[in-house]
Coordinates of C-alpha atoms in Angstrom, one line a residue:
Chain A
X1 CA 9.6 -19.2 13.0
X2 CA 12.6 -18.0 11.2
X3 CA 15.8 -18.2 13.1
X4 CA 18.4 -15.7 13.1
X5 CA 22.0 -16.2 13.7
X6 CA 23.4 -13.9 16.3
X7 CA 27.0 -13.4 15.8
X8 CA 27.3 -13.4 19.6
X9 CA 24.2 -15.3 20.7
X10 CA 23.8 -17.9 18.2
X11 CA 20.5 -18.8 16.8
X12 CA 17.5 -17.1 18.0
X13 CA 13.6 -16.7 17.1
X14 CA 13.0 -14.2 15.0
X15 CA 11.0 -12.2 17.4
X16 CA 14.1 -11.7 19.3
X17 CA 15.2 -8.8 16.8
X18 CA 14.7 -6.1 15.1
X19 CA 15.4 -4.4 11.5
X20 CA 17.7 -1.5 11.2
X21 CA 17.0 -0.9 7.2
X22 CA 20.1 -0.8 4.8
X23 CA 23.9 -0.6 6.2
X24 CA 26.4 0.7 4.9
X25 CA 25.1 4.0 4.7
X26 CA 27.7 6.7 6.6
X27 CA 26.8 9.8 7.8
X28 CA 27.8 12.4 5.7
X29 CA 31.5 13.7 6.4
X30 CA 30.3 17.2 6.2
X31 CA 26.9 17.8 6.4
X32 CA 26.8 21.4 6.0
X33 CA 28.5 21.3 2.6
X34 CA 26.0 18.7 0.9
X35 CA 23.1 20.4 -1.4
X36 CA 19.4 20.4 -0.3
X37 CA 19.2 16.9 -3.0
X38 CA 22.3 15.4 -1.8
X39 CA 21.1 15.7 1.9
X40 CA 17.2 14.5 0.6
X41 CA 19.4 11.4 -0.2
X42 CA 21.2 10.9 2.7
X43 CA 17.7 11.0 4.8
X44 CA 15.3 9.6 3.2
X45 CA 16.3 7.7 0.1
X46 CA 17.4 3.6 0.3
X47 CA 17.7 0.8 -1.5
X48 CA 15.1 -1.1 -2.2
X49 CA 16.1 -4.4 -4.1
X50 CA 14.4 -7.6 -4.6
X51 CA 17.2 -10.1 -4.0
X52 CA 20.3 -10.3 -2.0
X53 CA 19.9 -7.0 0.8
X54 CA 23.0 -5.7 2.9
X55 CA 21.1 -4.6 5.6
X56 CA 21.6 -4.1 9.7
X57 CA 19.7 -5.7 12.6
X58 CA 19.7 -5.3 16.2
X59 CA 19.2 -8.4 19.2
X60 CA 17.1 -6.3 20.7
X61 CA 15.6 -9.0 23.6
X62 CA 19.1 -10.6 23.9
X63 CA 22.7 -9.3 24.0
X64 CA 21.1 -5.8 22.4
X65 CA 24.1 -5.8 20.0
X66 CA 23.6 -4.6 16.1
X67 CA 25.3 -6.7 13.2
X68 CA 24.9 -6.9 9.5
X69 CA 23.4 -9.5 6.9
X70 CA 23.1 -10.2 3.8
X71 CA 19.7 -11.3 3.3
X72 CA 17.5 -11.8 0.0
X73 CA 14.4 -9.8 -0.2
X74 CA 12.6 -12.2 -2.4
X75 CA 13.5 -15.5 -0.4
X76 CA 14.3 -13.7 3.3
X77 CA 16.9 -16.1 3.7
X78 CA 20.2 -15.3 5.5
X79 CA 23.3 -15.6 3.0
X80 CA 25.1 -14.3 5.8
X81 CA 26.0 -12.5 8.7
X82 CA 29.1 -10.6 9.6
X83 CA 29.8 -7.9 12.6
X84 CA 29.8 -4.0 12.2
X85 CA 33.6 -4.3 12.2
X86 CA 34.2 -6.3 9.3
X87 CA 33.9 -6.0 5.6
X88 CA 31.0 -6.5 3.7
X89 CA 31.1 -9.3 1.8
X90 CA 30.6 -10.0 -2.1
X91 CA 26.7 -10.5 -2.8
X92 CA 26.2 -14.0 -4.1
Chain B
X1 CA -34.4 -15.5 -8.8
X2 CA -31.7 -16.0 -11.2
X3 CA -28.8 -14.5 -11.4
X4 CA -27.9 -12.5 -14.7
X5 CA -26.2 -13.6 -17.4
X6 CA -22.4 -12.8 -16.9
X7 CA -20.4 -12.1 -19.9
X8 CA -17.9 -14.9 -20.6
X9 CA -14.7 -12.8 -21.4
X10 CA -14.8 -9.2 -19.9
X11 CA -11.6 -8.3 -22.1
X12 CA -9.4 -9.3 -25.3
X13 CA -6.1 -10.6 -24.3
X14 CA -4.6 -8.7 -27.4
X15 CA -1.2 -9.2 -28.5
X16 CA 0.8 -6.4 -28.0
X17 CA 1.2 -3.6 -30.9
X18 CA 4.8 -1.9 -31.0
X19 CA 3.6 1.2 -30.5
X20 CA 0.9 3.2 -28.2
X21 CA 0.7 6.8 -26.9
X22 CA 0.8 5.6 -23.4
X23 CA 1.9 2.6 -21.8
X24 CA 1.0 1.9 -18.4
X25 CA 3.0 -0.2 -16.4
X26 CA 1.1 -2.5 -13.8
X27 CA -2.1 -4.1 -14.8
X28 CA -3.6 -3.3 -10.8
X29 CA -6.2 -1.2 -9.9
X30 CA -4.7 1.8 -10.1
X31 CA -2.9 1.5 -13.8
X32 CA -6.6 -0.1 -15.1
X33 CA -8.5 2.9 -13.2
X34 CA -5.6 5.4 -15.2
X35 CA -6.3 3.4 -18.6
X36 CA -10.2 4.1 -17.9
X37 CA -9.8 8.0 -16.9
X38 CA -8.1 8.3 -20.2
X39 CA -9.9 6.8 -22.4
X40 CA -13.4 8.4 -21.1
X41 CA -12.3 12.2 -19.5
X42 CA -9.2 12.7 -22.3
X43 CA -10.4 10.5 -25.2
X44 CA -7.1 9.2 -25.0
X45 CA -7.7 5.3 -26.7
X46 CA -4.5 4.7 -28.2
X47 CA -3.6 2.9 -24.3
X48 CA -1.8 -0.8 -23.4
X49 CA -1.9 -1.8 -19.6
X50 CA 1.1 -4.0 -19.2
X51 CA 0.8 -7.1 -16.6
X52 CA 3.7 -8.8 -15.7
X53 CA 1.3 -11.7 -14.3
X54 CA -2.3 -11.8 -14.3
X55 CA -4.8 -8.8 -14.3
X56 CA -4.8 -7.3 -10.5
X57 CA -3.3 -10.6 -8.8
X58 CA -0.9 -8.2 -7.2
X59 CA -1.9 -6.0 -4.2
X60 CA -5.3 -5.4 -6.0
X61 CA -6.3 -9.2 -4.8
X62 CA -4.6 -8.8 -1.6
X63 CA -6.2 -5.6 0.5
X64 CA -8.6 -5.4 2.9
X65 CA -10.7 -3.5 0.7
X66 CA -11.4 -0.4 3.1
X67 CA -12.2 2.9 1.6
X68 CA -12.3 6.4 3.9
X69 CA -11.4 9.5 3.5
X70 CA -10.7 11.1 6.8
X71 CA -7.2 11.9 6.7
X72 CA -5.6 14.7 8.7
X73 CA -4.1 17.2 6.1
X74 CA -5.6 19.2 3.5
X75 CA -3.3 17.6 0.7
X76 CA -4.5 14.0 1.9
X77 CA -8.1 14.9 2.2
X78 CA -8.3 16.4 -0.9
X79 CA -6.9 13.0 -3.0
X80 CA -8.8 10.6 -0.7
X81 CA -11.6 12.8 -0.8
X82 CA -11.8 13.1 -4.6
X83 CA -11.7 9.5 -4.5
X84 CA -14.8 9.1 -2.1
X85 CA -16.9 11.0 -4.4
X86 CA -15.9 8.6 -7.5
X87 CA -16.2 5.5 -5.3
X88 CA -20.2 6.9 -4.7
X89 CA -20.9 7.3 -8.2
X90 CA -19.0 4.4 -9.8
X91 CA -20.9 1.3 -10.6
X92 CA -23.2 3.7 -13.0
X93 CA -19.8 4.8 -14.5
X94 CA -18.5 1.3 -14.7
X95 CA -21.8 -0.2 -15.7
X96 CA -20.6 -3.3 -13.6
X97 CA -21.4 -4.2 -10.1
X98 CA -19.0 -3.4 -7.2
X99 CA -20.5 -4.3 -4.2
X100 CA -19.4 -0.8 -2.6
X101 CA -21.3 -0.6 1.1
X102 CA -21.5 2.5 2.8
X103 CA -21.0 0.8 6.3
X104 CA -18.8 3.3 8.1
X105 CA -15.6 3.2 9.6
X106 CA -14.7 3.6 13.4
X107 CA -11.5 4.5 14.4
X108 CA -11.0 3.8 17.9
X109 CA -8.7 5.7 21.1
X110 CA -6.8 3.6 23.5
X111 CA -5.1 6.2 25.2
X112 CA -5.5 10.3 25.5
X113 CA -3.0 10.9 22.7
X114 CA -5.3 8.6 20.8
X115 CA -7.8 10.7 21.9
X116 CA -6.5 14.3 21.5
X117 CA -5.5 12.7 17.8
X118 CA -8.8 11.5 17.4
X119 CA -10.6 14.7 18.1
X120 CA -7.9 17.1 16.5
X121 CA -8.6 15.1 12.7
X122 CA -12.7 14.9 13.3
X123 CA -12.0 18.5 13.4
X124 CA -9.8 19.2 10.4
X125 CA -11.9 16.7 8.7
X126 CA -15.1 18.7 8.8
X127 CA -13.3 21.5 8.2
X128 CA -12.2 19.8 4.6
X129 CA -16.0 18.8 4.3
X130 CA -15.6 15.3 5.2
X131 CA -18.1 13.6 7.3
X132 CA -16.9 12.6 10.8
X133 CA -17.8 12.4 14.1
X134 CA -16.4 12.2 18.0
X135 CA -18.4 9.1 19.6
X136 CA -18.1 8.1 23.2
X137 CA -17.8 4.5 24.3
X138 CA -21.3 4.0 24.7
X139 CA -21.8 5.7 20.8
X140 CA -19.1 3.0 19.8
X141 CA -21.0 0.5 21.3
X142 CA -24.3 1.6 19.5
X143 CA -23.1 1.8 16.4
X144 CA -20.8 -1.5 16.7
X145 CA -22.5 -3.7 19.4
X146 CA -19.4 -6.4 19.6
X147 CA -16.9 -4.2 19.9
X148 CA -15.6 -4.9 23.5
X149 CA -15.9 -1.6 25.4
X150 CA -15.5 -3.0 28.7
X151 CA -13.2 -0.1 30.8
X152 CA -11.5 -3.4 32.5
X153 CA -9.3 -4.4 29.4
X154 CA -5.9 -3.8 29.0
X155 CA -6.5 -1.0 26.5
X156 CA -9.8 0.0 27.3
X157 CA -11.7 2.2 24.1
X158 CA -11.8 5.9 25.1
X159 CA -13.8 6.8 21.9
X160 CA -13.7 6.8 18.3
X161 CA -13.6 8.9 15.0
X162 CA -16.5 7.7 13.0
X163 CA -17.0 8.2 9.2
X164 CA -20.1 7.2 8.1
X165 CA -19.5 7.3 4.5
X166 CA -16.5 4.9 4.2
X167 CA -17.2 2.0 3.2
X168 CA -16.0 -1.5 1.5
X169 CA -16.4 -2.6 -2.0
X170 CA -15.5 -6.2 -3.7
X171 CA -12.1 -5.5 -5.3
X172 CA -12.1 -8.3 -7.6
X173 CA -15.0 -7.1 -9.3
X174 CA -13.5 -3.5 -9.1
X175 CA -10.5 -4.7 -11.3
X176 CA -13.4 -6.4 -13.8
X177 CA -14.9 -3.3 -14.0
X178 CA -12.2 -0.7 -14.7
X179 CA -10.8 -3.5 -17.4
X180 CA -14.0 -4.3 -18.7
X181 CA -14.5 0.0 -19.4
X182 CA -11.3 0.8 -20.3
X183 CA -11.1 -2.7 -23.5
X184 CA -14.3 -1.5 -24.1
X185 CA -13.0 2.2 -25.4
X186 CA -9.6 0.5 -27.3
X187 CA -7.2 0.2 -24.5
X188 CA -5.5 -2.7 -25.1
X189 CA -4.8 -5.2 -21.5
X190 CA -1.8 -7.0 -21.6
X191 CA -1.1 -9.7 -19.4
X192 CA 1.8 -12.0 -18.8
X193 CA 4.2 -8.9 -20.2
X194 CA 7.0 -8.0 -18.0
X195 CA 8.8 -5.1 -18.1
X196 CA 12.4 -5.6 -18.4
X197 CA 13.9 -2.4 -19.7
X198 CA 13.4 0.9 -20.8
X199 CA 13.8 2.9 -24.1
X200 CA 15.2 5.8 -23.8
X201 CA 16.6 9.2 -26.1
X202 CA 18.5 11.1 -24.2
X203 CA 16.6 12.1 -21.1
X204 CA 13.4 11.2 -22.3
X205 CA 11.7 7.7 -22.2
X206 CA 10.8 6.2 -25.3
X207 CA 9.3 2.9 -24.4
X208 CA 9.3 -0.2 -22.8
X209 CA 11.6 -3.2 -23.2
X210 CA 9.2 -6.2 -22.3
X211 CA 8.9 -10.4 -22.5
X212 CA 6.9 -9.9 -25.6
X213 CA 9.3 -7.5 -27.0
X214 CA 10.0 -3.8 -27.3
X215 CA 7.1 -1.3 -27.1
X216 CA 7.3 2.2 -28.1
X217 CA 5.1 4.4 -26.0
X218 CA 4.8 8.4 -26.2
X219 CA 4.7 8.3 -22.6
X220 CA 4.9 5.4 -19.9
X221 CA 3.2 5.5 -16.4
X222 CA 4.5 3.4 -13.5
X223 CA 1.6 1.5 -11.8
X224 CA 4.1 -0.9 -10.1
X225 CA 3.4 -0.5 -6.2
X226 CA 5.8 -2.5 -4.3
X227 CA 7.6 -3.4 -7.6
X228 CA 8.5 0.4 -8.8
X229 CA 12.5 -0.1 -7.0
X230 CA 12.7 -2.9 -9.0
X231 CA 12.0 -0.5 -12.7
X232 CA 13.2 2.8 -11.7
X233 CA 16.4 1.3 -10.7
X234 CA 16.8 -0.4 -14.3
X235 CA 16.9 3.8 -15.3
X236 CA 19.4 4.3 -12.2
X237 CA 15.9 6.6 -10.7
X238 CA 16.1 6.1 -7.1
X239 CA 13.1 6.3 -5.2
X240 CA 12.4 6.8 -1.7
X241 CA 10.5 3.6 -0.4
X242 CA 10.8 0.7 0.9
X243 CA 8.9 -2.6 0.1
X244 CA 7.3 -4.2 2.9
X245 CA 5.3 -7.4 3.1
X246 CA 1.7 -6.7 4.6
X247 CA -0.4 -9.8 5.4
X248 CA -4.2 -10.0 5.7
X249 CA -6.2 -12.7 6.5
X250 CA -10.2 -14.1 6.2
X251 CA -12.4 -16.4 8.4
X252 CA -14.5 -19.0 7.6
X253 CA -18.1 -17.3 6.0
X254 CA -20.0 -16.5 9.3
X255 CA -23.9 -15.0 9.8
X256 CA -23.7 -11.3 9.5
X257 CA -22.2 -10.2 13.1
X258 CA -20.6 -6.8 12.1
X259 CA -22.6 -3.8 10.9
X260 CA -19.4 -1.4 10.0
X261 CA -15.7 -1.3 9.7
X262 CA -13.1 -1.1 12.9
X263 CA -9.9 0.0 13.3
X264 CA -7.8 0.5 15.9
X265 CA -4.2 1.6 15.2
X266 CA -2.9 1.5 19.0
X267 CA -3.6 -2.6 19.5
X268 CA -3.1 -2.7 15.9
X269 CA -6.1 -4.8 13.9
X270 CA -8.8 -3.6 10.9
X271 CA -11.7 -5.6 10.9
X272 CA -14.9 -6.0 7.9
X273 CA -17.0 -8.3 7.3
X274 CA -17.1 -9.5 3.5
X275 CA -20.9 -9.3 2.0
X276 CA -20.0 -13.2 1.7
X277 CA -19.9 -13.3 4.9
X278 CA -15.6 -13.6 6.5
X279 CA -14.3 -11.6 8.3
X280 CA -11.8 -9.6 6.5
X281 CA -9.1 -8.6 9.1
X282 CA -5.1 -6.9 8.3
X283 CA -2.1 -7.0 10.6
X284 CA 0.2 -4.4 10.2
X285 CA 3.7 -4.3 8.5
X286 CA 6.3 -6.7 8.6
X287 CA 9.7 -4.6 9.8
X288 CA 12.0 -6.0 7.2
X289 CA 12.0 -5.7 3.5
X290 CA 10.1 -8.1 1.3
X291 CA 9.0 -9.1 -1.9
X292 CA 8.4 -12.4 -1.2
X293 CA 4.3 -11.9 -0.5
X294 CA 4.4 -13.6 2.7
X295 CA 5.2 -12.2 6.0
X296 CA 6.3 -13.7 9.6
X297 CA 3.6 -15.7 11.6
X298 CA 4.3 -13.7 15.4
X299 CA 2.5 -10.6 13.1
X300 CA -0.5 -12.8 13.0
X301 CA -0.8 -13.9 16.3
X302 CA -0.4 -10.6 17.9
X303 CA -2.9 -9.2 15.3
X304 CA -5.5 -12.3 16.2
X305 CA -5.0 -11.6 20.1
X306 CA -5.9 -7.8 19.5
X307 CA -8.8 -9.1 17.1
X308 CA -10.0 -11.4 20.4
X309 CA -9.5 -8.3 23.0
X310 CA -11.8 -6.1 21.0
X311 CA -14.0 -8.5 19.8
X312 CA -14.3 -11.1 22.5
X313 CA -17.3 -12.7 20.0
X314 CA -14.9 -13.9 17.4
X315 CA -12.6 -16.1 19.5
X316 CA -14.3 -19.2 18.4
X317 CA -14.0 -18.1 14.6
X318 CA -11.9 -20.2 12.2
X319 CA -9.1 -18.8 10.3
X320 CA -9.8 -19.9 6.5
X321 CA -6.6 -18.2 4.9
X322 CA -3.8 -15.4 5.1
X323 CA -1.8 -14.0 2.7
X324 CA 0.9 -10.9 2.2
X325 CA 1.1 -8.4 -0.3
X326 CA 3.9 -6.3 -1.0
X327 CA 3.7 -2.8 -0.2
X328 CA 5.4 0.0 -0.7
X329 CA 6.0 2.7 2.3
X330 CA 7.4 6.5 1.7
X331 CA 9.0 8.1 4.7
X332 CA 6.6 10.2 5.1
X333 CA 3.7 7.6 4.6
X334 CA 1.9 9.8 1.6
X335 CA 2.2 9.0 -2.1
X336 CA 4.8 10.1 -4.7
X337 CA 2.6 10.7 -7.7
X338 CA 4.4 13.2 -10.9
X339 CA 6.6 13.4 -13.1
X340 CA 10.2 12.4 -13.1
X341 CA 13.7 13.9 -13.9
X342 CA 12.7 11.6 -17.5
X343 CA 10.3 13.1 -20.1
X344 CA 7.9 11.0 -20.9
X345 CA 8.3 9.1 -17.4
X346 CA 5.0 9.9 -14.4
X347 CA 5.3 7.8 -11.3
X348 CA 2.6 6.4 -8.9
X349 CA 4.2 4.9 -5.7
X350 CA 4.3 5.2 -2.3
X351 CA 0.5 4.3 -1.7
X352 CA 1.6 2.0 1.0
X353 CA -0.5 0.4 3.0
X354 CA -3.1 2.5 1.3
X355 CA -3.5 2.5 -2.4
X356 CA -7.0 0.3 -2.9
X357 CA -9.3 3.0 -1.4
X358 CA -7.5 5.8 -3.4
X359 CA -8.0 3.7 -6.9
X360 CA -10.9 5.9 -8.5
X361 CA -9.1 9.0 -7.4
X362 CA -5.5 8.2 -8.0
X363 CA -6.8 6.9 -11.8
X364 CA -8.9 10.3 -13.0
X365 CA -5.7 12.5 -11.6
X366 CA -2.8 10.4 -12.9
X367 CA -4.9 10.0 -16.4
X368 CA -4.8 14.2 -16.3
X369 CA -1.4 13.9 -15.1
X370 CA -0.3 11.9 -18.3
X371 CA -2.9 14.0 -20.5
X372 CA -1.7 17.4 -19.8
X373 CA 2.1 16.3 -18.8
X374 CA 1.2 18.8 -15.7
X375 CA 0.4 17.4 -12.1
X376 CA -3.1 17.6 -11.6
X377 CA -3.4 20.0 -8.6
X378 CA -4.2 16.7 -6.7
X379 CA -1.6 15.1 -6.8
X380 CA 0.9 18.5 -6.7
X381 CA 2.0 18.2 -3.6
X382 CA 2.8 14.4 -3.5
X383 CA 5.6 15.0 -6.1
X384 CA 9.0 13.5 -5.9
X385 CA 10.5 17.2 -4.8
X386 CA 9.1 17.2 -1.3
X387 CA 11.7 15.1 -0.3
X388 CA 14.8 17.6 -1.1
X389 CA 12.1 20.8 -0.3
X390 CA 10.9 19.3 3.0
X391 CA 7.2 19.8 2.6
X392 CA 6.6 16.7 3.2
X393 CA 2.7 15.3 4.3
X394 CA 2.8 13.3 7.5
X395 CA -0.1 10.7 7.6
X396 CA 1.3 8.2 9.7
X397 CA -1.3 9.6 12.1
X398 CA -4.1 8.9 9.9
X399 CA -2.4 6.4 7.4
X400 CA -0.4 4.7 10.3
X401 CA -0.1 1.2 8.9
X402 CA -3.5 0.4 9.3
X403 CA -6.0 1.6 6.2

């Protein structure tokens, strides 16, 4: 079983988490002033690439905490994983 | 008895021409079912199915091969419906066997949501003119013996929809078919041709870059599945799904112990048995995205120990192989099927977790699609504009993540 890298835990089984889709995407700063397409966007349109992924995940059976990674789609290994409060790095 | 002769090639591997009136994108079931649709209800000849790797080694080799048609909302029905009615009539169309079995499909209640769910689609669904039924436990049991409806298990079955029409068919030899058809009128089947680019004028799509060179195309259908992210986004066309890995698995060949189809969407397993003779069983969705046609093994086991709960019979039956294949998922867990903000540009994505039972169907409408450059009123509502108009069609009921 894949292991994850908690930022807080360390590494844990896989079935210790689960997947929050793509980060990095804020809520709109004014909701009411964004078009019928630029709100269809913000709800229900991602990424979707095959390769390296910035993407969010929760601990959910351990310390509960969400945290970012940079996983590849193709491979679904971890390049890395950073906390909500830092930057997102460069895709390799 | 001996078998009959079988053709040795069932297509030309052509070389590409620079030029067709349509390219379709995606050499699976549903782009060879589009190339057939054209050829024989629009006479439209002058075709090339593009195949990045072999013909149908994508998703189309890696379903479960169920086919049904009782979904909840009109739109749905309508589609999977349409498709039903090919399914029954298309080994004389094809002129090629299919093995399509009219076995039935259960679809069984764990709890009284399940059941209020249950009975509330039976309901629309004869209202649509699709065959279905409420059964009882002990109806379960009649028409499934080995399903386990003991009221002492941890999710005891309450009932079940029951569609006595679905049925299974032997997608390989689907794929044969609709390629065998479709070279037969002039459509050209190209494999080992990846698209890497587009042509474009303007707003309009032109043709295809690909690994055997540019193609010019009068209009281009995507037939991509799970890989359509990966070509709109070379146009900088975003579209709303996600690609999942879905894994599947067979048994060893066993004697004939299951007369229909199962599913169950609350303990999560979908079980057939193969005319060969496996069991044909599919797990749901793995939560991350994935391309990488192979999922986590914890979706397995929890699948096998629902597999063992219903059917107590197959605990002593021997996995033979598993597999994933890459799926794409809408929000709203219905198709996106239409045109795009590109002339010359029609999109089929979105199937999911359901696009092999929908093949016949999703082939005749996109082919009228592409023919007329109008939606065929089929596949109307599943256009890309539901997302920003919000009349969207919620299957996750019906579709769930089992099909």
């Amino acid at each position: 079983m894949q292991l994850i890298d908690c930022p807080w835990c360390g590494p844990r089984e896989e079935v210790e988490f689960s997947y929050g889709g793509q980060a990095h995407v804020a809520y709109p700063a004014d909701p009411a002033a964004l078009s019928d397409e630029e709100w269809a966007q913000y709800l229900f349109f991602r990424d979707n690439p095959r390769g390296p992924f910035a993407e969010r995940w929760v601990h959910a059976a351990g310390c509960r905490r969400w945290f970012n990674a940079i996983r590849d789609t193709a491979t679904y290994r971890f390049h890395r994983i950073y906390r909500l409060d830092e930057q997102k790095p460069a895709t390799p | 008895m001996t078998a009959p002769e079988h053709a040795d090639f069932l297509w030309r591997n052509p070389e590409p021409k620079r030029s067709y009136d349509v390219v379709i994108v995606g050499g699976g079931g549903h782009g060879l079912a589009t190339a057939h649709y054209l050829a024989k209800n629009h006479g439209i000849t002058d075709v090339a199915v593009l195949e990045r790797s072999w013909l149908a080694g994508g998703n189309m080799a890696r379903n479960t091969t169920l086919i049904r048609s009782n979904y909840l909302w009109d739109e749905s029905s309508a589609i999977y419906e349409h498709a039903l009615k090919l399914w029954e009539g298309l080994e004389d169309d094809l002129g090629y066997p299919i093995l399509f079995s009219q076995r039935g499909v259960l679809n069984l209640a764990h709890s009284l949501q399940d059941v209020r769910d249950g009975v509330r689609r039976v309901e629309a669904n004869t209202l649509n003119g699709i065959d279905a039924e409420w059964l009882t436990p002990d109806e379960v049991a009649k028409v499934c013996p080995i399903v386990n409806t003991s009221q002492e298990i941890r999710y005891p079955v309450l009932g079940a929809t029951y569609q006595p029409r679905a049925g299974i068919a032997k997608h390989d030899y689907v794929a044969w078919g609709f390629a065998r058809r479709a070279d037969q009128a002039g459509v050209d089947i190209v494999q080992d041709c990846a698209v890497t680019g587009f042509l474009t004028d303007a707003d309009r799509v032109t043709g295809v870059r690909t690994t055997r060179g540019d193609i010019a195309a009068g209009r281009v259908a995507l037939c991509a599945a799970g890989h359509t992210s990966v070509l709109t986004d070379l146009l900088g066309l975003r579209v709303p799904i996600q690609s999942h890995p879905l894994q599947a698995l067979v048994s060893e060949l066993l004697e004939p112990v299951h007369p229909t189809i199962v599913m169950s969407n609350a303990v999560h397993v979908y079980v057939s048995q193969a005319h060969k003779g496996e069991l044909v069983m599919g797990a749901g969705i793995d939560s991350y995205n994935g391309y990488g046609q192979r999922g986590s093994f914890h979706v397995i086991e929890r699948q096998m120990a629902a597999a063992v709960e219903l059917f107590p019979v197959f605990a002593r039956a021997h996995l033979l192989r598993s597999w994933a294949g890459v799926v794409d998922v809408c929000p709203d867990a219905s198709p996106v099927v239409g045109r795009t903000p590109y002339g010359g540009l029609y999109l089929n994505c979105g199937w999911g977790t359901g696009g092999f039972k929908a093949t016949p169907g999703i082939g005749a409408c996109l082919a009228h699609t592409i023919a007329h450059d109008e939606p065929h009123p089929y596949v109307a509502p599943f256009g890309l504009d539901r997302f920003v108009t919000g009349a969207l069609i919620d299957e996750h009921g019906a579709a769930g993540v089992a099909h």
